């Protein structure tokens, strides 16, 4: 008998959150203060400014010939975040934990089938993002592959009724051809469908962006890039952030940080504190935060317990910087 399944959004109850909290006498954890909701339609009744949700999949990474593992990140990252101390610096009441997308594995694992599945994920994700933004809230999305940038940009743009700017902190431009959806072309699709206006890339690696992409960046006024190699030399980025629009999204691909477990893990890149400082000191107000590509366990056997705590730092920094 054929197996019929459907991708869906699992909305968390208070007990789902409580099960992830490590309680300690005399302390209050963020998880004891965060909000939950019964449905997307009741989001408007919450006074939380930020909405946290997960996309635990790596189908888009595999569709781009990458190593599976990003699907392992959401739950341990959420647990790490919920067990941060609630204190004068961050209460937790500012955040609503919405839940995560449950995405079925396609039975066909060929590249074409995986890319078709990524398009289905796009159509699952973007209406949820659109609803969150339309209610005046800021989505914080933990992936998952960077393919999910496209539906997040699309949903935000539809809610704003205008194309948006995006700042992507990444070693890769993810401007590969429109050859079927995958983790390497989310921004290509967002640009061609006019959901993305100006695309700011910060920290690209000269060694890992092909000549066609470099030419595209050089010739398009919508594309603005600072290479990590130039940052090392201390040149060329003084006015970069000031040109970013007021409704921009913020993308952080964890493979831009040195020695963080990811499909494209790198020995050379930003330090964790470089990225934390950038978030905490950046004067831009962002429409969303998307953290992608990190893993706690990769298919090739590599494991890291630190990825989840890193994400908890980045999320808490973002909330502190935006309030």
PDB file of C-alpha atoms in Angstrom:
ATOM      1  CA  UNK A   1       0.000   0.000   0.000  1.00  0.00           C
ATOM      2  CA  UNK A   2       1.276   3.474  -0.873  1.00  0.00           C
ATOM      3  CA  UNK A   3       2.340   5.693   2.000  1.00  0.00           C
ATOM      4  CA  UNK A   4       0.559   9.027   1.968  1.00  0.00           C
ATOM      5  CA  UNK A   5       2.160  11.769   4.052  1.00  0.00           C
ATOM      6  CA  UNK A   6       1.979  15.524   4.099  1.00  0.00           C
ATOM      7  CA  UNK A   7       4.489  18.175   5.060  1.00  0.00           C
ATOM      8  CA  UNK A   8       3.195  20.465   7.779  1.00  0.00           C
ATOM      9  CA  UNK A   9       3.958  23.051  10.435  1.00  0.00           C
ATOM     10  CA  UNK A  10       3.998  21.608  13.944  1.00  0.00           C
ATOM     11  CA  UNK A  11       2.936  24.344  16.354  1.00  0.00           C
ATOM     12  CA  UNK A  12       4.339  23.893  19.852  1.00  0.00           C
ATOM     13  CA  UNK A  13       2.315  23.733  23.019  1.00  0.00           C
ATOM     14  CA  UNK A  14       3.594  24.891  26.385  1.00  0.00           C
ATOM     15  CA  UNK A  15       4.411  21.280  27.265  1.00  0.00           C
ATOM     16  CA  UNK A  16       6.590  20.960  24.140  1.00  0.00           C
ATOM     17  CA  UNK A  17       8.643  23.898  25.414  1.00  0.00           C
ATOM     18  CA  UNK A  18       8.667  22.722  29.024  1.00  0.00           C
ATOM     19  CA  UNK A  19      10.092  19.341  28.010  1.00  0.00           C
ATOM     20  CA  UNK A  20      13.257  21.068  26.775  1.00  0.00           C
ATOM     21  CA  UNK A  21      13.942  23.145  29.898  1.00  0.00           C
ATOM     22  CA  UNK A  22      16.521  22.073  32.482  1.00  0.00           C
ATOM     23  CA  UNK A  23      15.098  23.540  35.678  1.00  0.00           C
ATOM     24  CA  UNK A  24      17.245  24.760  38.545  1.00  0.00           C
ATOM     25  CA  UNK A  25      16.193  26.211  41.881  1.00  0.00           C
ATOM     26  CA  UNK A  26      16.813  29.931  42.191  1.00  0.00           C
ATOM     27  CA  UNK A  27      17.098  30.454  38.432  1.00  0.00           C
ATOM     28  CA  UNK A  28      14.689  31.288  35.645  1.00  0.00           C
ATOM     29  CA  UNK A  29      15.391  30.103  32.119  1.00  0.00           C
ATOM     30  CA  UNK A  30      14.229  31.800  28.896  1.00  0.00           C
ATOM     31  CA  UNK A  31      12.031  28.782  28.245  1.00  0.00           C
ATOM     32  CA  UNK A  32      10.001  29.626  31.324  1.00  0.00           C
ATOM     33  CA  UNK A  33       9.241  33.078  29.904  1.00  0.00           C
ATOM     34  CA  UNK A  34       8.789  32.563  26.151  1.00  0.00           C
ATOM     35  CA  UNK A  35       5.321  32.570  24.663  1.00  0.00           C
ATOM     36  CA  UNK A  36       3.515  29.965  22.574  1.00  0.00           C
ATOM     37  CA  UNK A  37       0.394  30.137  20.427  1.00  0.00           C
ATOM     38  CA  UNK A  38      -2.413  27.763  19.514  1.00  0.00           C
ATOM     39  CA  UNK A  39      -2.456  28.722  15.839  1.00  0.00           C
ATOM     40  CA  UNK A  40      -1.043  31.102  13.259  1.00  0.00           C
ATOM     41  CA  UNK A  41      -4.278  33.081  13.400  1.00  0.00           C
ATOM     42  CA  UNK A  42      -3.781  33.794  17.108  1.00  0.00           C
ATOM     43  CA  UNK A  43      -0.308  35.280  16.589  1.00  0.00           C
ATOM     44  CA  UNK A  44      -1.844  38.754  16.564  1.00  0.00           C
ATOM     45  CA  UNK A  45      -2.944  38.374  20.204  1.00  0.00           C
ATOM     46  CA  UNK A  46       0.669  37.907  21.356  1.00  0.00           C
ATOM     47  CA  UNK A  47       2.789  40.910  22.309  1.00  0.00           C
ATOM     48  CA  UNK A  48       6.003  39.019  21.474  1.00  0.00           C
ATOM     49  CA  UNK A  49       8.023  40.841  18.827  1.00  0.00           C
ATOM     50  CA  UNK A  50      10.025  37.816  17.649  1.00  0.00           C
ATOM     51  CA  UNK A  51       8.758  34.460  16.391  1.00  0.00           C
ATOM     52  CA  UNK A  52      11.157  31.511  16.513  1.00  0.00           C
ATOM     53  CA  UNK A  53      10.723  28.515  14.213  1.00  0.00           C
ATOM     54  CA  UNK A  54      12.793  25.712  12.748  1.00  0.00           C
ATOM     55  CA  UNK A  55      13.208  24.109   9.338  1.00  0.00           C
ATOM     56  CA  UNK A  56      15.049  20.853  10.154  1.00  0.00           C
ATOM     57  CA  UNK A  57      15.914  19.591   6.664  1.00  0.00           C
ATOM     58  CA  UNK A  58      18.968  19.101   4.482  1.00  0.00           C
ATOM     59  CA  UNK A  59      17.213  18.142   1.253  1.00  0.00           C
ATOM     60  CA  UNK A  60      18.293  21.404  -0.383  1.00  0.00           C
ATOM     61  CA  UNK A  61      21.909  20.772   0.583  1.00  0.00           C
ATOM     62  CA  UNK A  62      21.829  17.268  -0.901  1.00  0.00           C
ATOM     63  CA  UNK A  63      20.162  18.685  -4.025  1.00  0.00           C
ATOM     64  CA  UNK A  64      23.302  20.854  -4.316  1.00  0.00           C
ATOM     65  CA  UNK A  65      25.688  17.875  -3.875  1.00  0.00           C
ATOM     66  CA  UNK A  66      26.409  18.761  -0.244  1.00  0.00           C
ATOM     67  CA  UNK A  67      26.785  16.588   2.850  1.00  0.00           C
ATOM     68  CA  UNK A  68      23.612  15.866   4.823  1.00  0.00           C
ATOM     69  CA  UNK A  69      23.396  16.927   8.468  1.00  0.00           C
ATOM     70  CA  UNK A  70      21.705  20.331   8.752  1.00  0.00           C
ATOM     71  CA  UNK A  71      18.469  18.549   9.673  1.00  0.00           C
ATOM     72  CA  UNK A  72      20.029  17.726  13.064  1.00  0.00           C
ATOM     73  CA  UNK A  73      20.339  21.321  14.267  1.00  0.00           C
ATOM     74  CA  UNK A  74      16.914  22.650  15.224  1.00  0.00           C
ATOM     75  CA  UNK A  75      16.068  20.695  18.382  1.00  0.00           C
ATOM     76  CA  UNK A  76      19.462  20.976  20.162  1.00  0.00           C
ATOM     77  CA  UNK A  77      19.689  24.666  19.158  1.00  0.00           C
ATOM     78  CA  UNK A  78      16.230  25.322  20.561  1.00  0.00           C
ATOM     79  CA  UNK A  79      17.107  23.485  23.760  1.00  0.00           C
ATOM     80  CA  UNK A  80      20.299  25.528  24.142  1.00  0.00           C
ATOM     81  CA  UNK A  81      18.346  28.745  23.589  1.00  0.00           C
ATOM     82  CA  UNK A  82      15.552  27.876  26.010  1.00  0.00           C
ATOM     83  CA  UNK A  83      18.091  27.196  28.758  1.00  0.00           C
ATOM     84  CA  UNK A  84      19.730  30.621  28.603  1.00  0.00           C
ATOM     85  CA  UNK A  85      19.178  32.568  31.817  1.00  0.00           C
ATOM     86  CA  UNK A  86      16.218  34.933  31.880  1.00  0.00           C
ATOM     87  CA  UNK A  87      17.628  38.118  33.397  1.00  0.00           C
ATOM     88  CA  UNK A  88      17.896  41.900  32.993  1.00  0.00           C
ATOM     89  CA  UNK A  89      19.638  41.513  29.631  1.00  0.00           C
ATOM     90  CA  UNK A  90      17.068  39.233  28.007  1.00  0.00           C
ATOM     91  CA  UNK A  91      13.773  38.198  29.550  1.00  0.00           C
ATOM     92  CA  UNK A  92      12.343  35.739  27.030  1.00  0.00           C
ATOM     93  CA  UNK A  93       8.914  37.364  26.986  1.00  0.00           C
ATOM     94  CA  UNK A  94       9.916  39.098  23.746  1.00  0.00           C
ATOM     95  CA  UNK A  95       9.948  35.738  21.932  1.00  0.00           C
ATOM     96  CA  UNK A  96       7.210  33.368  20.817  1.00  0.00           C
ATOM     97  CA  UNK A  97       8.310  29.812  20.004  1.00  0.00           C
ATOM     98  CA  UNK A  98       6.089  28.817  17.103  1.00  0.00           C
ATOM     99  CA  UNK A  99       7.359  25.340  16.254  1.00  0.00           C
ATOM    100  CA  UNK A 100       8.991  23.610  13.309  1.00  0.00           C
ATOM    101  CA  UNK A 101       8.199  22.337   9.840  1.00  0.00           C
ATOM    102  CA  UNK A 102       7.842  18.570   9.572  1.00  0.00           C
ATOM    103  CA  UNK A 103       9.136  17.604   6.139  1.00  0.00           C
ATOM    104  CA  UNK A 104       8.915  14.109   4.754  1.00  0.00           C
ATOM    105  CA  UNK A 105      11.874  12.605   2.939  1.00  0.00           C
ATOM    106  CA  UNK A 106      11.154  11.970  -0.750  1.00  0.00           C
ATOM    107  CA  UNK A 107      11.231   8.279  -1.653  1.00  0.00           C
ATOM    108  CA  UNK A 108      13.209   9.158  -4.792  1.00  0.00           C
ATOM    109  CA  UNK A 109      16.694  10.422  -3.856  1.00  0.00           C
ATOM    110  CA  UNK A 110      17.812  11.483  -7.322  1.00  0.00           C
ATOM    111  CA  UNK A 111      18.955  15.087  -7.745  1.00  0.00           C
ATOM    112  CA  UNK A 112      15.903  16.008  -9.816  1.00  0.00           C
ATOM    113  CA  UNK A 113      13.541  14.557  -7.217  1.00  0.00           C
ATOM    114  CA  UNK A 114      15.333  16.364  -4.396  1.00  0.00           C
ATOM    115  CA  UNK A 115      15.085  19.654  -6.293  1.00  0.00           C
ATOM    116  CA  UNK A 116      11.373  19.098  -6.868  1.00  0.00           C
ATOM    117  CA  UNK A 117      10.990  18.491  -3.129  1.00  0.00           C
ATOM    118  CA  UNK A 118      12.799  21.770  -2.371  1.00  0.00           C
ATOM    119  CA  UNK A 119      10.154  23.603  -4.430  1.00  0.00           C
ATOM    120  CA  UNK A 120       7.495  21.929  -2.290  1.00  0.00           C
ATOM    121  CA  UNK A 121       9.308  23.112   0.841  1.00  0.00           C
ATOM    122  CA  UNK A 122       9.341  26.647  -0.612  1.00  0.00           C
ATOM    123  CA  UNK A 123       5.555  26.545  -0.922  1.00  0.00           C
ATOM    124  CA  UNK A 124       5.201  25.240   2.628  1.00  0.00           C
ATOM    125  CA  UNK A 125       7.452  27.874   4.200  1.00  0.00           C
ATOM    126  CA  UNK A 126       6.679  31.161   2.468  1.00  0.00           C
ATOM    127  CA  UNK A 127       2.996  31.497   3.530  1.00  0.00           C
ATOM    128  CA  UNK A 128       3.983  31.010   7.186  1.00  0.00           C
ATOM    129  CA  UNK A 129       6.683  33.675   6.953  1.00  0.00           C
ATOM    130  CA  UNK A 130       4.254  35.992   5.179  1.00  0.00           C
ATOM    131  CA  UNK A 131       1.727  35.548   8.000  1.00  0.00           C
ATOM    132  CA  UNK A 132       4.306  36.232  10.724  1.00  0.00           C
ATOM    133  CA  UNK A 133       5.599  39.397   9.039  1.00  0.00           C
ATOM    134  CA  UNK A 134       2.096  40.603   8.184  1.00  0.00           C
ATOM    135  CA  UNK A 135       1.292  40.488  11.914  1.00  0.00           C
ATOM    136  CA  UNK A 136       4.154  42.932  12.517  1.00  0.00           C
ATOM    137  CA  UNK A 137       6.533  40.366  13.987  1.00  0.00           C
ATOM    138  CA  UNK A 138      10.121  39.380  13.170  1.00  0.00           C
ATOM    139  CA  UNK A 139      10.748  35.737  12.224  1.00  0.00           C
ATOM    140  CA  UNK A 140      13.881  34.054  13.533  1.00  0.00           C
ATOM    141  CA  UNK A 141      14.400  30.913  11.474  1.00  0.00           C
ATOM    142  CA  UNK A 142      16.867  28.149  12.298  1.00  0.00           C
ATOM    143  CA  UNK A 143      17.640  25.789   9.409  1.00  0.00           C
ATOM    144  CA  UNK A 144      18.189  23.687   7.558  1.00  0.00           C
ATOM    145  CA  UNK A 145      19.785  24.456   4.277  1.00  0.00           C
ATOM    146  CA  UNK A 146      20.313  27.868   2.763  1.00  0.00           C
ATOM    147  CA  UNK A 147      17.716  26.986   0.135  1.00  0.00           C
ATOM    148  CA  UNK A 148      15.202  28.302   2.672  1.00  0.00           C
ATOM    149  CA  UNK A 149      16.424  31.867   2.118  1.00  0.00           C
ATOM    150  CA  UNK A 150      14.185  31.982  -0.954  1.00  0.00           C
ATOM    151  CA  UNK A 151      10.821  31.263   0.728  1.00  0.00           C
ATOM    152  CA  UNK A 152      11.750  33.492   3.681  1.00  0.00           C
ATOM    153  CA  UNK A 153      12.554  36.389   1.347  1.00  0.00           C
ATOM    154  CA  UNK A 154       9.430  35.676  -0.673  1.00  0.00           C
ATOM    155  CA  UNK A 155       7.155  35.595   2.370  1.00  0.00           C
ATOM    156  CA  UNK A 156       8.673  38.765   3.811  1.00  0.00           C
ATOM    157  CA  UNK A 157       8.415  40.595   0.487  1.00  0.00           C
ATOM    158  CA  UNK A 158       4.777  39.583   0.010  1.00  0.00           C
ATOM    159  CA  UNK A 159       3.923  40.787   3.519  1.00  0.00           C
ATOM    160  CA  UNK A 160       5.775  44.083   2.961  1.00  0.00           C
ATOM    161  CA  UNK A 161       4.250  44.400  -0.535  1.00  0.00           C
ATOM    162  CA  UNK A 162       7.677  45.338  -1.886  1.00  0.00           C
ATOM    163  CA  UNK A 163      10.961  43.638  -2.747  1.00  0.00           C
ATOM    164  CA  UNK A 164      13.379  43.704   0.169  1.00  0.00           C
ATOM    165  CA  UNK A 165      17.125  44.072   0.598  1.00  0.00           C
ATOM    166  CA  UNK A 166      19.059  41.209   2.157  1.00  0.00           C
ATOM    167  CA  UNK A 167      22.403  41.086   3.959  1.00  0.00           C
ATOM    168  CA  UNK A 168      23.955  37.635   3.646  1.00  0.00           C
ATOM    169  CA  UNK A 169      27.023  36.851   5.759  1.00  0.00           C
ATOM    170  CA  UNK A 170      28.378  33.892   3.856  1.00  0.00           C
ATOM    171  CA  UNK A 171      31.411  32.380   2.167  1.00  0.00           C
ATOM    172  CA  UNK A 172      29.273  31.680  -0.932  1.00  0.00           C
ATOM    173  CA  UNK A 173      27.032  33.982  -2.970  1.00  0.00           C
ATOM    174  CA  UNK A 174      24.463  31.208  -3.612  1.00  0.00           C
ATOM    175  CA  UNK A 175      23.783  32.684  -7.046  1.00  0.00           C
ATOM    176  CA  UNK A 176      24.035  29.461  -9.012  1.00  0.00           C
ATOM    177  CA  UNK A 177      21.891  28.906 -12.094  1.00  0.00           C
ATOM    178  CA  UNK A 178      18.096  28.425 -12.041  1.00  0.00           C
ATOM    179  CA  UNK A 179      18.561  24.704 -12.628  1.00  0.00           C
ATOM    180  CA  UNK A 180      15.957  23.506 -10.130  1.00  0.00           C
ATOM    181  CA  UNK A 181      15.826  24.566  -6.505  1.00  0.00           C
ATOM    182  CA  UNK A 182      18.653  23.791  -4.104  1.00  0.00           C
ATOM    183  CA  UNK A 183      20.774  25.419  -1.395  1.00  0.00           C
ATOM    184  CA  UNK A 184      23.030  27.188  -3.889  1.00  0.00           C
ATOM    185  CA  UNK A 185      20.478  29.269  -5.772  1.00  0.00           C
ATOM    186  CA  UNK A 186      17.935  30.694  -3.340  1.00  0.00           C
ATOM    187  CA  UNK A 187      19.027  34.268  -4.072  1.00  0.00           C
ATOM    188  CA  UNK A 188      18.981  33.630  -7.823  1.00  0.00           C
ATOM    189  CA  UNK A 189      15.293  32.767  -7.668  1.00  0.00           C
ATOM    190  CA  UNK A 190      14.477  35.594  -5.249  1.00  0.00           C
ATOM    191  CA  UNK A 191      16.127  38.099  -7.591  1.00  0.00           C
ATOM    192  CA  UNK A 192      14.537  36.783 -10.789  1.00  0.00           C
ATOM    193  CA  UNK A 193      11.060  36.777  -9.204  1.00  0.00           C
ATOM    194  CA  UNK A 194      11.604  40.308  -7.834  1.00  0.00           C
ATOM    195  CA  UNK A 195      11.204  39.486  -4.164  1.00  0.00           C
ATOM    196  CA  UNK A 196      14.833  40.492  -3.555  1.00  0.00           C
ATOM    197  CA  UNK A 197      15.905  44.048  -4.387  1.00  0.00           C
ATOM    198  CA  UNK A 198      19.506  44.776  -3.382  1.00  0.00           C
ATOM    199  CA  UNK A 199      21.608  41.806  -2.351  1.00  0.00           C
ATOM    200  CA  UNK A 200      24.522  42.531   0.014  1.00  0.00           C
ATOM    201  CA  UNK A 201      27.075  39.722   0.449  1.00  0.00           C
ATOM    202  CA  UNK A 202      29.590  40.047   3.257  1.00  0.00           C
ATOM    203  CA  UNK A 203      32.563  37.729   3.654  1.00  0.00           C
ATOM    204  CA  UNK A 204      32.554  35.861   0.328  1.00  0.00           C
ATOM    205  CA  UNK A 205      35.602  33.674  -0.245  1.00  0.00           C
ATOM    206  CA  UNK A 206      37.457  34.293  -3.499  1.00  0.00           C
ATOM    207  CA  UNK A 207      38.333  30.592  -3.691  1.00  0.00           C
ATOM    208  CA  UNK A 208      34.741  29.342  -3.599  1.00  0.00           C
ATOM    209  CA  UNK A 209      32.709  31.501  -5.989  1.00  0.00           C
ATOM    210  CA  UNK A 210      32.880  30.601  -9.670  1.00  0.00           C
ATOM    211  CA  UNK A 211      33.793  33.019 -12.454  1.00  0.00           C
ATOM    212  CA  UNK A 212      30.203  33.282 -13.717  1.00  0.00           C
ATOM    213  CA  UNK A 213      29.040  34.406 -10.276  1.00  0.00           C
ATOM    214  CA  UNK A 214      31.936  36.864  -9.958  1.00  0.00           C
ATOM    215  CA  UNK A 215      31.014  38.374 -13.330  1.00  0.00           C
ATOM    216  CA  UNK A 216      27.378  38.604 -12.300  1.00  0.00           C
ATOM    217  CA  UNK A 217      28.325  40.465  -9.113  1.00  0.00           C
ATOM    218  CA  UNK A 218      30.615  42.787 -11.049  1.00  0.00           C
ATOM    219  CA  UNK A 219      28.014  43.708 -13.677  1.00  0.00           C
ATOM    220  CA  UNK A 220      24.761  43.948 -11.683  1.00  0.00           C
ATOM    221  CA  UNK A 221      24.006  47.132  -9.699  1.00  0.00           C
ATOM    222  CA  UNK A 222      21.712  45.060  -7.443  1.00  0.00           C
ATOM    223  CA  UNK A 223      24.611  42.912  -6.214  1.00  0.00           C
ATOM    224  CA  UNK A 224      27.112  44.267  -3.704  1.00  0.00           C
ATOM    225  CA  UNK A 225      29.873  42.098  -2.268  1.00  0.00           C
ATOM    226  CA  UNK A 226      32.725  42.338   0.201  1.00  0.00           C
ATOM    227  CA  UNK A 227      35.209  39.470   0.062  1.00  0.00           C
ATOM    228  CA  UNK A 228      36.644  37.949   3.206  1.00  0.00           C
ATOM    229  CA  UNK A 229      40.061  38.181   1.571  1.00  0.00           C
ATOM    230  CA  UNK A 230      39.666  41.979   1.425  1.00  0.00           C
ATOM    231  CA  UNK A 231      38.436  42.119   5.022  1.00  0.00           C
ATOM    232  CA  UNK A 232      41.682  40.385   6.015  1.00  0.00           C
ATOM    233  CA  UNK A 233      43.553  43.169   4.224  1.00  0.00           C
ATOM    234  CA  UNK A 234      41.432  45.795   5.990  1.00  0.00           C
ATOM    235  CA  UNK A 235      40.121  47.418   2.825  1.00  0.00           C
ATOM    236  CA  UNK A 236      36.943  48.176   0.954  1.00  0.00           C
ATOM    237  CA  UNK A 237      34.013  47.866   3.335  1.00  0.00           C
ATOM    238  CA  UNK A 238      33.721  51.096   5.318  1.00  0.00           C
ATOM    239  CA  UNK A 239      30.314  52.236   3.932  1.00  0.00           C
ATOM    240  CA  UNK A 240      28.930  48.817   3.062  1.00  0.00           C
ATOM    241  CA  UNK A 241      26.276  48.461   5.770  1.00  0.00           C
ATOM    242  CA  UNK A 242      24.934  52.019   5.548  1.00  0.00           C
ATOM    243  CA  UNK A 243      23.415  51.350   2.098  1.00  0.00           C
ATOM    244  CA  UNK A 244      21.215  48.487   3.313  1.00  0.00           C
ATOM    245  CA  UNK A 245      17.473  49.238   3.220  1.00  0.00           C
ATOM    246  CA  UNK A 246      15.243  49.613   6.260  1.00  0.00           C
ATOM    247  CA  UNK A 247      13.280  46.380   5.680  1.00  0.00           C
ATOM    248  CA  UNK A 248      16.255  44.109   4.958  1.00  0.00           C
ATOM    249  CA  UNK A 249      16.559  40.497   5.986  1.00  0.00           C
ATOM    250  CA  UNK A 250      19.651  39.114   7.732  1.00  0.00           C
ATOM    251  CA  UNK A 251      21.084  35.797   6.569  1.00  0.00           C
ATOM    252  CA  UNK A 252      23.901  34.051   8.440  1.00  0.00           C
ATOM    253  CA  UNK A 253      25.317  30.921   6.822  1.00  0.00           C
ATOM    254  CA  UNK A 254      27.331  29.180   9.514  1.00  0.00           C
ATOM    255  CA  UNK A 255      29.881  27.935   6.995  1.00  0.00           C
ATOM    256  CA  UNK A 256      31.334  31.465   7.038  1.00  0.00           C
ATOM    257  CA  UNK A 257      32.578  30.872  10.612  1.00  0.00           C
ATOM    258  CA  UNK A 258      35.804  28.947  10.985  1.00  0.00           C
ATOM    259  CA  UNK A 259      35.594  25.411  12.374  1.00  0.00           C
ATOM    260  CA  UNK A 260      31.795  25.356  12.740  1.00  0.00           C
ATOM    261  CA  UNK A 261      30.291  22.037  11.689  1.00  0.00           C
ATOM    262  CA  UNK A 262      28.593  22.471   8.302  1.00  0.00           C
ATOM    263  CA  UNK A 263      28.442  20.793   4.917  1.00  0.00           C
ATOM    264  CA  UNK A 264      31.036  23.323   3.692  1.00  0.00           C
ATOM    265  CA  UNK A 265      32.993  23.599   6.949  1.00  0.00           C
ATOM    266  CA  UNK A 266      35.958  25.961   6.664  1.00  0.00           C
ATOM    267  CA  UNK A 267      39.294  26.352   8.493  1.00  0.00           C
ATOM    268  CA  UNK A 268      39.438  30.018   7.438  1.00  0.00           C
ATOM    269  CA  UNK A 269      36.654  32.474   8.094  1.00  0.00           C
ATOM    270  CA  UNK A 270      35.091  34.767  10.624  1.00  0.00           C
ATOM    271  CA  UNK A 271      35.498  33.970  14.293  1.00  0.00           C
ATOM    272  CA  UNK A 272      32.379  33.447  16.378  1.00  0.00           C
ATOM    273  CA  UNK A 273      33.044  36.746  18.130  1.00  0.00           C
ATOM    274  CA  UNK A 274      33.373  38.568  14.775  1.00  0.00           C
ATOM    275  CA  UNK A 275      29.804  37.562  13.951  1.00  0.00           C
ATOM    276  CA  UNK A 276      28.511  38.282  17.447  1.00  0.00           C
ATOM    277  CA  UNK A 277      30.082  41.755  17.327  1.00  0.00           C
ATOM    278  CA  UNK A 278      28.610  42.414  13.889  1.00  0.00           C
ATOM    279  CA  UNK A 279      25.103  41.538  15.139  1.00  0.00           C
ATOM    280  CA  UNK A 280      25.392  43.457  18.407  1.00  0.00           C
ATOM    281  CA  UNK A 281      26.849  46.638  16.897  1.00  0.00           C
ATOM    282  CA  UNK A 282      25.012  46.775  13.557  1.00  0.00           C
ATOM    283  CA  UNK A 283      22.661  49.755  13.423  1.00  0.00           C
ATOM    284  CA  UNK A 284      20.303  48.204  10.858  1.00  0.00           C
ATOM    285  CA  UNK A 285      16.852  47.025  11.866  1.00  0.00           C
ATOM    286  CA  UNK A 286      16.073  43.742  10.159  1.00  0.00           C
ATOM    287  CA  UNK A 287      12.803  42.150   9.038  1.00  0.00           C
ATOM    288  CA  UNK A 288      14.009  38.628   9.833  1.00  0.00           C
ATOM    289  CA  UNK A 289      16.984  36.509  10.885  1.00  0.00           C
ATOM    290  CA  UNK A 290      17.799  33.241   9.137  1.00  0.00           C
ATOM    291  CA  UNK A 291      20.600  31.003  10.456  1.00  0.00           C
ATOM    292  CA  UNK A 292      21.424  28.207   8.020  1.00  0.00           C
ATOM    293  CA  UNK A 293      23.704  25.281   7.161  1.00  0.00           C
ATOM    294  CA  UNK A 294      24.959  24.457  10.674  1.00  0.00           C
ATOM    295  CA  UNK A 295      24.909  20.852  11.866  1.00  0.00           C
ATOM    296  CA  UNK A 296      25.363  18.946  15.087  1.00  0.00           C
ATOM    297  CA  UNK A 297      26.032  15.699  13.184  1.00  0.00           C
ATOM    298  CA  UNK A 298      26.994  15.227   9.536  1.00  0.00           C
ATOM    299  CA  UNK A 299      26.369  12.113   7.471  1.00  0.00           C
ATOM    300  CA  UNK A 300      30.136  11.546   7.170  1.00  0.00           C
ATOM    301  CA  UNK A 301      30.350  11.060  10.951  1.00  0.00           C
ATOM    302  CA  UNK A 302      31.609  14.462  12.104  1.00  0.00           C
ATOM    303  CA  UNK A 303      29.909  15.665  15.306  1.00  0.00           C
ATOM    304  CA  UNK A 304      29.865  18.932  17.240  1.00  0.00           C
ATOM    305  CA  UNK A 305      27.999  19.768  20.427  1.00  0.00           C
ATOM    306  CA  UNK A 306      28.944  23.439  20.121  1.00  0.00           C
ATOM    307  CA  UNK A 307      26.825  24.319  17.059  1.00  0.00           C
ATOM    308  CA  UNK A 308      23.635  24.468  19.106  1.00  0.00           C
ATOM    309  CA  UNK A 309      25.146  26.785  21.718  1.00  0.00           C
ATOM    310  CA  UNK A 310      26.595  29.010  18.985  1.00  0.00           C
ATOM    311  CA  UNK A 311      23.129  29.423  17.473  1.00  0.00           C
ATOM    312  CA  UNK A 312      21.702  30.261  20.900  1.00  0.00           C
ATOM    313  CA  UNK A 313      24.272  33.055  21.208  1.00  0.00           C
ATOM    314  CA  UNK A 314      23.460  34.443  17.758  1.00  0.00           C
ATOM    315  CA  UNK A 315      19.706  34.402  18.356  1.00  0.00           C
ATOM    316  CA  UNK A 316      19.974  36.070  21.766  1.00  0.00           C
ATOM    317  CA  UNK A 317      22.386  38.679  20.354  1.00  0.00           C
ATOM    318  CA  UNK A 318      19.968  39.438  17.531  1.00  0.00           C
ATOM    319  CA  UNK A 319      17.022  39.960  19.876  1.00  0.00           C
ATOM    320  CA  UNK A 320      19.077  42.207  22.167  1.00  0.00           C
ATOM    321  CA  UNK A 321      20.304  44.273  19.225  1.00  0.00           C
ATOM    322  CA  UNK A 322      16.864  44.727  17.663  1.00  0.00           C
ATOM    323  CA  UNK A 323      14.758  45.662  20.687  1.00  0.00           C
TER     324      UNK A 323
END
